[in-house]
mmCIF file of C-alpha atoms in Angstrom:
data_model
loop_
_atom_site.group_PDB
_atom_site.id
_atom_site.type_symbol
_atom_site.label_atom_id
_atom_site.label_comp_id
_atom_site.label_asym_id
_atom_site.label_seq_id
_atom_site.Cartn_x
_atom_site.Cartn_y
_atom_site.Cartn_z
ATOM 1 C CA UNK A 1 -65.421 93.334 47.354
ATOM 2 C CA UNK A 2 -63.449 92.442 44.242
ATOM 3 C CA UNK A 3 -66.652 91.716 42.334
ATOM 4 C CA UNK A 4 -68.165 95.109 43.225
ATOM 5 C CA UNK A 5 -64.999 96.897 42.045
ATOM 6 C CA UNK A 6 -65.130 94.928 38.794
ATOM 7 C CA UNK A 7 -68.813 95.822 38.275
ATOM 8 C CA UNK A 8 -68.175 99.479 39.031
ATOM 9 C CA UNK A 9 -65.235 99.677 36.599
ATOM 10 C CA UNK A 10 -67.131 97.835 33.851
ATOM 11 C CA UNK A 11 -70.137 100.146 34.348
ATOM 12 C CA UNK A 12 -67.887 103.186 34.165
ATOM 13 C CA UNK A 13 -66.175 101.966 30.983
ATOM 14 C CA UNK A 14 -69.473 101.161 29.308
ATOM 15 C CA UNK A 15 -70.783 104.648 30.159
ATOM 16 C CA UNK A 16 -67.682 106.228 28.600
ATOM 17 C CA UNK A 17 -68.007 104.110 25.452
ATOM 18 C CA UNK A 18 -71.688 105.007 25.205
ATOM 19 C CA UNK A 19 -70.827 108.717 25.386
ATOM 20 C CA UNK A 20 -68.315 108.334 22.536
ATOM 21 C CA UNK A 21 -70.791 106.443 20.367
ATOM 22 C CA UNK A 22 -73.502 109.033 20.892
ATOM 23 C CA UNK A 23 -71.079 111.841 20.021
ATOM 24 C CA UNK A 24 -70.365 110.375 16.555
ATOM 25 C CA UNK A 25 -72.238 112.073 13.700
ATOM 26 C CA UNK A 26 -75.021 109.984 12.239
ATOM 27 C CA UNK A 27 -75.080 109.590 8.445
ATOM 28 C CA UNK A 28 -78.206 110.635 6.590
ATOM 29 C CA UNK A 29 -80.551 107.873 5.477
ATOM 30 C CA UNK A 30 -79.388 107.716 1.863
ATOM 31 C CA UNK A 31 -75.726 108.525 2.447
ATOM 32 C CA UNK A 32 -74.628 104.914 2.816
ATOM 33 C CA UNK A 33 -76.386 103.858 -0.372
ATOM 34 C CA UNK A 34 -75.824 106.902 -2.597
ATOM 35 C CA UNK A 35 -74.041 106.234 -5.872
ATOM 36 C CA UNK A 36 -70.544 107.496 -6.452
ATOM 37 C CA UNK A 37 -70.361 111.033 -7.822
ATOM 38 C CA UNK A 38 -70.391 111.242 -11.586
ATOM 39 C CA UNK A 39 -67.078 111.675 -13.328
ATOM 40 C CA UNK A 40 -66.221 115.241 -14.313
ATOM 41 C CA UNK A 41 -67.549 115.979 -17.794
ATOM 42 C CA UNK A 42 -65.277 117.510 -20.442
ATOM 43 C CA UNK A 43 -67.328 120.689 -20.857
ATOM 44 C CA UNK A 44 -65.247 122.025 -23.734
ATOM 45 C CA UNK A 45 -65.861 119.033 -25.967
ATOM 46 C CA UNK A 46 -69.517 118.704 -24.985
ATOM 47 C CA UNK A 47 -70.162 122.384 -25.686
ATOM 48 C CA UNK A 48 -68.376 122.206 -29.042
ATOM 49 C CA UNK A 49 -70.890 119.573 -30.107
ATOM 50 C CA UNK A 50 -73.819 121.472 -28.577
ATOM 51 C CA UNK A 51 -72.865 124.742 -30.307
ATOM 52 C CA UNK A 52 -71.674 123.305 -33.613
ATOM 53 C CA UNK A 53 -74.636 124.586 -35.679
ATOM 54 C CA UNK A 54 -75.222 127.991 -34.094
ATOM 55 C CA UNK A 55 -74.640 131.325 -35.815
ATOM 56 C CA UNK A 56 -72.800 132.710 -32.769
ATOM 57 C CA UNK A 57 -70.521 129.870 -31.629
ATOM 58 C CA UNK A 58 -68.392 131.915 -29.183
ATOM 59 C CA UNK A 59 -71.418 133.211 -27.294
ATOM 60 C CA UNK A 60 -72.999 129.757 -27.286
ATOM 61 C CA UNK A 61 -69.845 128.044 -26.023
ATOM 62 C CA UNK A 62 -69.356 130.609 -23.254
ATOM 63 C CA UNK A 63 -72.929 130.180 -21.987
ATOM 64 C CA UNK A 64 -72.796 126.407 -22.415
ATOM 65 C CA UNK A 65 -69.487 126.233 -20.540
ATOM 66 C CA UNK A 66 -70.901 128.173 -17.593
ATOM 67 C CA UNK A 67 -73.963 125.923 -17.437
ATOM 68 C CA UNK A 68 -71.892 122.770 -17.811
ATOM 69 C CA UNK A 69 -69.591 123.718 -14.927
ATOM 70 C CA UNK A 70 -72.576 124.311 -12.646
ATOM 71 C CA UNK A 71 -74.523 121.182 -13.657
ATOM 72 C CA UNK A 72 -71.795 118.791 -14.871
ATOM 73 C CA UNK A 73 -73.964 117.819 -17.833
ATOM 74 C CA UNK A 74 -74.871 119.029 -21.308
ATOM 75 C CA UNK A 75 -77.942 117.738 -23.173
ATOM 76 C CA UNK A 76 -77.126 115.646 -26.245
ATOM 77 C CA UNK A 77 -77.511 117.087 -29.726
ATOM 78 C CA UNK A 78 -77.435 120.664 -30.913
ATOM 79 C CA UNK A 79 -80.858 121.791 -29.661
ATOM 80 C CA UNK A 80 -83.506 120.726 -27.148
ATOM 81 C CA UNK A 81 -83.248 117.459 -25.167
ATOM 82 C CA UNK A 82 -83.376 119.426 -21.902
ATOM 83 C CA UNK A 83 -85.158 116.552 -20.162
ATOM 84 C CA UNK A 84 -81.857 114.651 -19.997
ATOM 85 C CA UNK A 85 -80.291 117.456 -17.906
ATOM 86 C CA UNK A 86 -82.893 119.261 -15.753
ATOM 87 C CA UNK A 87 -80.308 121.426 -13.965
ATOM 88 C CA UNK A 88 -79.070 122.738 -17.315
ATOM 89 C CA UNK A 89 -82.611 123.574 -18.376
ATOM 90 C CA UNK A 90 -83.466 125.309 -15.081
ATOM 91 C CA UNK A 91 -80.725 127.961 -15.218
ATOM 92 C CA UNK A 92 -82.051 131.369 -16.279
ATOM 93 C CA UNK A 93 -80.739 134.880 -16.873
ATOM 94 C CA UNK A 94 -81.679 137.840 -14.694
ATOM 95 C CA UNK A 95 -84.479 138.551 -17.144
ATOM 96 C CA UNK A 96 -85.958 135.075 -16.662
ATOM 97 C CA UNK A 97 -84.927 133.745 -20.077
ATOM 98 C CA UNK A 98 -83.164 130.375 -20.416
ATOM 99 C CA UNK A 99 -79.436 130.848 -19.903
ATOM 100 C CA UNK A 100 -78.168 127.639 -21.436
ATOM 101 C CA UNK A 101 -78.242 126.989 -25.198
#
């Protein structure tokens, strides 16, 4: 009799534990191995470099700052190099023109 009570209680406890384990959210496949998020980029300094040779620096820095905040990256140099920051290169205006300088 004591053994059957012990088996019943252990079965009941294991069923409860199983319910709790199944209720836990499962992480996505790459979540455990994803790298740490990149450090926040100083957009002001990066855009000053990017817009240093333009004829309209205020307009360039405003557009660059908006793009940098969305993408957290600015391509190196003063022109081109969009392959190093695909998000930056993909942003467009309503007219379909590239938004980021």
